[in-house]
Short mmCIF file of N, CA and C in Angstrom, two decimals:
data_model
loop_
_atom_site.label_atom_id
_atom_site.label_comp_id
_atom_site.label_asym_id
_atom_site.label_seq_id
_atom_site.Cartn_x
_atom_site.Cartn_y
_atom_site.Cartn_z
N MET V 253 16.58 -19.04 10.73
CA MET V 253 17.28 -17.84 10.30
C MET V 253 16.26 -16.70 10.18
N PHE V 254 15.81 -16.37 8.96
CA PHE V 254 14.82 -15.32 8.76
C PHE V 254 13.43 -15.95 8.81
N LYS V 255 12.54 -15.31 9.55
CA LYS V 255 11.17 -15.83 9.65
C LYS V 255 10.20 -15.03 8.79
N LYS V 256 10.49 -13.74 8.59
CA LYS V 256 9.64 -12.87 7.78
C LYS V 256 10.51 -12.01 6.87
N LEU V 257 9.99 -11.81 5.66
CA LEU V 257 10.63 -10.91 4.71
C LEU V 257 9.68 -9.75 4.45
N LEU V 258 10.18 -8.54 4.54
CA LEU V 258 9.37 -7.35 4.31
C LEU V 258 9.35 -7.02 2.83
N LEU V 259 8.15 -6.92 2.28
CA LEU V 259 7.95 -6.54 0.89
C LEU V 259 7.18 -5.23 0.86
N CYS V 260 7.81 -4.19 0.35
CA CYS V 260 7.13 -2.89 0.21
C CYS V 260 6.46 -2.87 -1.15
N ALA V 261 5.14 -2.75 -1.13
CA ALA V 261 4.35 -2.84 -2.35
C ALA V 261 3.68 -1.50 -2.64
N ASP V 262 3.93 -0.96 -3.83
CA ASP V 262 3.30 0.31 -4.20
C ASP V 262 2.57 0.24 -5.53
N GLY V 263 2.50 -0.94 -6.12
CA GLY V 263 1.79 -1.10 -7.37
C GLY V 263 2.64 -0.83 -8.61
N SER V 264 3.89 -0.51 -8.42
CA SER V 264 4.77 -0.20 -9.55
C SER V 264 5.32 -1.49 -10.17
N PRO V 265 5.85 -1.40 -11.39
CA PRO V 265 6.50 -2.57 -11.99
C PRO V 265 7.69 -3.07 -11.15
N ASN V 266 8.41 -2.14 -10.53
CA ASN V 266 9.53 -2.55 -9.68
C ASN V 266 9.04 -3.34 -8.47
N ALA V 267 7.91 -2.94 -7.91
CA ALA V 267 7.35 -3.67 -6.77
C ALA V 267 6.88 -5.06 -7.20
N ALA V 268 6.38 -5.18 -8.42
CA ALA V 268 5.98 -6.50 -8.92
C ALA V 268 7.20 -7.42 -9.03
N ALA V 269 8.31 -6.87 -9.50
CA ALA V 269 9.55 -7.65 -9.58
C ALA V 269 10.04 -8.00 -8.17
N ALA V 270 9.94 -7.05 -7.25
CA ALA V 270 10.34 -7.31 -5.87
C ALA V 270 9.49 -8.41 -5.25
N THR V 271 8.22 -8.47 -5.63
CA THR V 271 7.34 -9.52 -5.12
C THR V 271 7.85 -10.88 -5.55
N GLN V 272 8.25 -11.00 -6.79
CA GLN V 272 8.77 -12.29 -7.28
C GLN V 272 10.08 -12.67 -6.58
N TYR V 273 10.94 -11.69 -6.34
CA TYR V 273 12.18 -11.96 -5.61
C TYR V 273 11.88 -12.37 -4.16
N ALA V 274 10.93 -11.67 -3.54
CA ALA V 274 10.56 -12.00 -2.15
C ALA V 274 10.00 -13.41 -2.06
N ILE V 275 9.20 -13.80 -3.02
CA ILE V 275 8.63 -15.15 -3.02
C ILE V 275 9.73 -16.18 -3.17
N ALA V 276 10.64 -15.97 -4.11
CA ALA V 276 11.73 -16.92 -4.32
C ALA V 276 12.60 -17.04 -3.08
N LEU V 277 12.91 -15.91 -2.47
CA LEU V 277 13.74 -15.92 -1.27
C LEU V 277 13.01 -16.56 -0.09
N ALA V 278 11.73 -16.26 0.04
CA ALA V 278 10.94 -16.84 1.14
C ALA V 278 10.87 -18.36 1.01
N LYS V 279 10.75 -18.84 -0.22
CA LYS V 279 10.72 -20.29 -0.43
C LYS V 279 12.04 -20.93 0.01
N ARG V 280 13.14 -20.30 -0.36
CA ARG V 280 14.46 -20.84 0.00
C ARG V 280 14.69 -20.82 1.49
N LEU V 281 14.19 -19.77 2.15
CA LEU V 281 14.43 -19.61 3.59
C LEU V 281 13.29 -20.17 4.44
N GLN V 282 12.25 -20.67 3.79
CA GLN V 282 11.05 -21.13 4.48
C GLN V 282 10.52 -20.03 5.41
N ALA V 283 10.38 -18.86 4.83
CA ALA V 283 9.95 -17.68 5.58
C ALA V 283 8.59 -17.21 5.09
N GLU V 284 8.01 -16.30 5.83
CA GLU V 284 6.74 -15.67 5.48
C GLU V 284 7.03 -14.30 4.88
N VAL V 285 6.19 -13.87 3.95
CA VAL V 285 6.31 -12.54 3.36
C VAL V 285 5.33 -11.61 4.09
N LEU V 286 5.82 -10.46 4.47
CA LEU V 286 4.99 -9.41 5.06
C LEU V 286 4.90 -8.30 4.03
N ALA V 287 3.76 -8.20 3.35
CA ALA V 287 3.56 -7.19 2.31
C ALA V 287 3.03 -5.91 2.96
N LEU V 288 3.68 -4.80 2.68
CA LEU V 288 3.36 -3.53 3.32
C LEU V 288 3.09 -2.47 2.26
N HIS V 289 1.99 -1.77 2.43
CA HIS V 289 1.69 -0.60 1.59
C HIS V 289 1.29 0.52 2.54
N ILE V 290 2.05 1.59 2.55
CA ILE V 290 1.77 2.71 3.45
C ILE V 290 0.99 3.78 2.69
N THR V 291 -0.16 4.16 3.24
CA THR V 291 -0.93 5.26 2.67
C THR V 291 -0.39 6.55 3.28
N ASP V 292 0.08 7.44 2.42
CA ASP V 292 0.70 8.68 2.87
C ASP V 292 -0.37 9.61 3.46
N ILE V 293 -0.21 9.97 4.72
CA ILE V 293 -1.17 10.80 5.44
C ILE V 293 -1.35 12.16 4.77
N ARG V 294 -0.31 12.63 4.10
CA ARG V 294 -0.39 13.95 3.46
C ARG V 294 -1.42 13.97 2.34
N LEU V 295 -1.69 12.80 1.74
CA LEU V 295 -2.69 12.73 0.68
C LEU V 295 -4.11 12.75 1.22
N LEU V 296 -4.24 12.56 2.53
CA LEU V 296 -5.56 12.49 3.14
C LEU V 296 -5.90 13.72 3.98
N GLU V 297 -4.98 14.65 4.05
CA GLU V 297 -5.20 15.82 4.90
C GLU V 297 -5.99 16.89 4.17
N GLY V 298 -6.80 17.60 4.91
CA GLY V 298 -7.66 18.64 4.37
C GLY V 298 -6.96 19.74 3.60
N PRO V 299 -5.88 20.34 4.11
CA PRO V 299 -5.25 21.45 3.39
C PRO V 299 -4.83 21.10 1.97
N MET V 300 -4.30 19.90 1.78
CA MET V 300 -3.87 19.51 0.43
C MET V 300 -5.08 19.44 -0.49
N VAL V 301 -6.16 18.83 -0.03
CA VAL V 301 -7.36 18.70 -0.85
C VAL V 301 -7.98 20.07 -1.10
N THR V 302 -8.01 20.93 -0.07
CA THR V 302 -8.56 22.27 -0.22
C THR V 302 -7.75 23.07 -1.23
N ASP V 303 -6.41 22.97 -1.18
CA ASP V 303 -5.57 23.66 -2.15
C ASP V 303 -5.85 23.16 -3.56
N PHE V 304 -6.02 21.86 -3.68
CA PHE V 304 -6.30 21.25 -4.97
C PHE V 304 -7.63 21.76 -5.53
N MET V 305 -8.65 21.77 -4.68
CA MET V 305 -9.96 22.24 -5.11
C MET V 305 -9.91 23.73 -5.47
N GLY V 306 -9.17 24.53 -4.68
CA GLY V 306 -9.03 25.95 -4.97
C GLY V 306 -8.34 26.19 -6.30
N ALA V 307 -7.35 25.36 -6.62
CA ALA V 307 -6.64 25.50 -7.89
C ALA V 307 -7.56 25.23 -9.07
N LEU V 308 -8.56 24.39 -8.84
CA LEU V 308 -9.52 24.08 -9.90
C LEU V 308 -10.65 25.11 -9.96
N GLY V 309 -10.68 26.01 -8.97
CA GLY V 309 -11.72 27.01 -8.93
C GLY V 309 -13.02 26.49 -8.34
N ALA V 310 -12.95 25.39 -7.62
CA ALA V 310 -14.15 24.78 -7.04
C ALA V 310 -14.20 25.07 -5.54
N GLN V 311 -15.38 25.05 -5.02
CA GLN V 311 -15.55 25.20 -3.58
C GLN V 311 -15.16 23.88 -2.91
N PRO V 312 -14.51 23.95 -1.73
CA PRO V 312 -14.18 22.71 -1.04
C PRO V 312 -15.44 21.88 -0.78
N TYR V 313 -15.38 20.64 -1.08
CA TYR V 313 -16.49 19.73 -0.94
C TYR V 313 -16.28 18.92 0.34
N THR V 314 -17.18 19.05 1.28
CA THR V 314 -16.98 18.43 2.60
C THR V 314 -16.96 16.91 2.55
N GLU V 315 -17.59 16.34 1.54
CA GLU V 315 -17.62 14.88 1.44
C GLU V 315 -16.42 14.34 0.66
N LEU V 316 -15.55 15.23 0.19
CA LEU V 316 -14.42 14.79 -0.62
C LEU V 316 -13.38 14.02 0.19
N LEU V 317 -13.08 14.47 1.39
CA LEU V 317 -12.04 13.81 2.19
C LEU V 317 -12.35 12.34 2.45
N PRO V 318 -13.56 11.98 2.88
CA PRO V 318 -13.84 10.55 3.06
C PRO V 318 -13.72 9.77 1.75
N ARG V 319 -14.10 10.38 0.65
CA ARG V 319 -14.02 9.70 -0.65
C ARG V 319 -12.56 9.50 -1.05
N VAL V 320 -11.71 10.49 -0.80
CA VAL V 320 -10.28 10.35 -1.09
C VAL V 320 -9.70 9.19 -0.28
N ARG V 321 -10.08 9.10 0.98
CA ARG V 321 -9.62 8.00 1.84
C ARG V 321 -10.08 6.65 1.27
N GLU V 322 -11.33 6.57 0.83
CA GLU V 322 -11.86 5.33 0.26
C GLU V 322 -11.08 4.91 -0.99
N VAL V 323 -10.77 5.87 -1.83
CA VAL V 323 -10.02 5.57 -3.06
C VAL V 323 -8.64 5.03 -2.73
N HIS V 324 -7.96 5.66 -1.79
CA HIS V 324 -6.62 5.20 -1.41
C HIS V 324 -6.68 3.83 -0.74
N GLN V 325 -7.71 3.59 0.06
CA GLN V 325 -7.88 2.29 0.70
C GLN V 325 -8.15 1.21 -0.34
N ALA V 326 -8.97 1.51 -1.33
CA ALA V 326 -9.27 0.55 -2.39
C ALA V 326 -8.01 0.23 -3.19
N ARG V 327 -7.21 1.25 -3.47
CA ARG V 327 -5.95 1.04 -4.21
C ARG V 327 -5.01 0.15 -3.41
N ALA V 328 -4.89 0.42 -2.12
CA ALA V 328 -4.02 -0.39 -1.26
C ALA V 328 -4.51 -1.83 -1.21
N THR V 329 -5.81 -2.02 -1.15
CA THR V 329 -6.37 -3.37 -1.11
C THR V 329 -6.03 -4.15 -2.38
N VAL V 330 -6.16 -3.51 -3.53
CA VAL V 330 -5.84 -4.16 -4.80
C VAL V 330 -4.36 -4.55 -4.84
N ILE V 331 -3.49 -3.64 -4.43
CA ILE V 331 -2.04 -3.89 -4.45
C ILE V 331 -1.68 -5.04 -3.52
N LEU V 332 -2.19 -4.99 -2.29
CA LEU V 332 -1.84 -6.02 -1.31
C LEU V 332 -2.49 -7.37 -1.66
N ASP V 333 -3.69 -7.35 -2.18
CA ASP V 333 -4.32 -8.61 -2.59
C ASP V 333 -3.54 -9.28 -3.71
N ALA V 334 -3.00 -8.48 -4.63
CA ALA V 334 -2.20 -9.05 -5.72
C ALA V 334 -0.93 -9.69 -5.18
N ALA V 335 -0.27 -9.04 -4.24
CA ALA V 335 0.94 -9.61 -3.64
C ALA V 335 0.61 -10.89 -2.88
N ALA V 336 -0.48 -10.88 -2.11
CA ALA V 336 -0.89 -12.06 -1.35
C ALA V 336 -1.26 -13.21 -2.29
N ALA V 337 -1.94 -12.91 -3.39
CA ALA V 337 -2.32 -13.94 -4.35
C ALA V 337 -1.09 -14.58 -4.99
N ALA V 338 -0.10 -13.76 -5.32
CA ALA V 338 1.14 -14.29 -5.90
C ALA V 338 1.85 -15.21 -4.90
N CYS V 339 1.84 -14.81 -3.64
CA CYS V 339 2.45 -15.65 -2.60
C CYS V 339 1.69 -16.96 -2.45
N ARG V 340 0.36 -16.87 -2.38
CA ARG V 340 -0.45 -18.09 -2.25
C ARG V 340 -0.21 -19.04 -3.41
N ALA V 341 -0.15 -18.50 -4.62
CA ALA V 341 0.07 -19.33 -5.80
C ALA V 341 1.40 -20.06 -5.74
N ALA V 342 2.37 -19.46 -5.06
CA ALA V 342 3.70 -20.07 -4.93
C ALA V 342 3.83 -20.90 -3.65
N GLY V 343 2.77 -20.92 -2.85
CA GLY V 343 2.81 -21.69 -1.61
C GLY V 343 3.58 -21.02 -0.49
N VAL V 344 3.66 -19.70 -0.54
CA VAL V 344 4.39 -18.93 0.48
C VAL V 344 3.38 -18.20 1.36
N PRO V 345 3.47 -18.35 2.68
CA PRO V 345 2.57 -17.61 3.55
C PRO V 345 2.80 -16.10 3.41
N CYS V 346 1.71 -15.35 3.47
CA CYS V 346 1.82 -13.90 3.31
C CYS V 346 0.86 -13.20 4.26
N GLU V 347 1.36 -12.16 4.88
CA GLU V 347 0.56 -11.29 5.74
C GLU V 347 0.61 -9.90 5.10
N THR V 348 -0.49 -9.16 5.18
CA THR V 348 -0.52 -7.82 4.57
C THR V 348 -0.85 -6.76 5.62
N HIS V 349 -0.29 -5.59 5.42
CA HIS V 349 -0.56 -4.45 6.30
C HIS V 349 -0.66 -3.18 5.47
N ASN V 350 -1.60 -2.30 5.86
CA ASN V 350 -1.77 -1.01 5.19
C ASN V 350 -1.94 0.09 6.25
N PRO V 351 -0.83 0.48 6.88
CA PRO V 351 -0.93 1.59 7.83
C PRO V 351 -1.00 2.93 7.09
N THR V 352 -1.45 3.94 7.79
CA THR V 352 -1.44 5.31 7.27
C THR V 352 -0.41 6.07 8.07
N GLY V 353 0.46 6.79 7.38
CA GLY V 353 1.50 7.53 8.08
C GLY V 353 2.32 8.37 7.12
N SER V 354 3.39 8.92 7.64
CA SER V 354 4.27 9.76 6.85
C SER V 354 5.35 8.91 6.21
N LEU V 355 5.61 9.19 4.94
CA LEU V 355 6.67 8.47 4.24
C LEU V 355 8.03 9.16 4.39
N LEU V 356 8.03 10.31 5.03
CA LEU V 356 9.28 11.06 5.21
C LEU V 356 9.95 10.70 6.51
#
């Protein structure tokens, strides 16, 4: 029947509850969980960061954009690792993905 269940993980309490539901359902269906966390491209674009820095009265920092990307990547890793660990603990196979794109 179902081979994979999509779990959208954003680190919220609701996503944690969804993880438990996905695990229970995957066990019943003998399916794999595909945990997905999308990094919103708008948070990584220069104009948004430049506007933010301007609002603070600071000069745009050229090294800020790579650091913002690193922070979002680290956050995604923590979120997806937690979902994968919960799946492993329950004996459910789990695959994780963290694409960057638009959420709209």
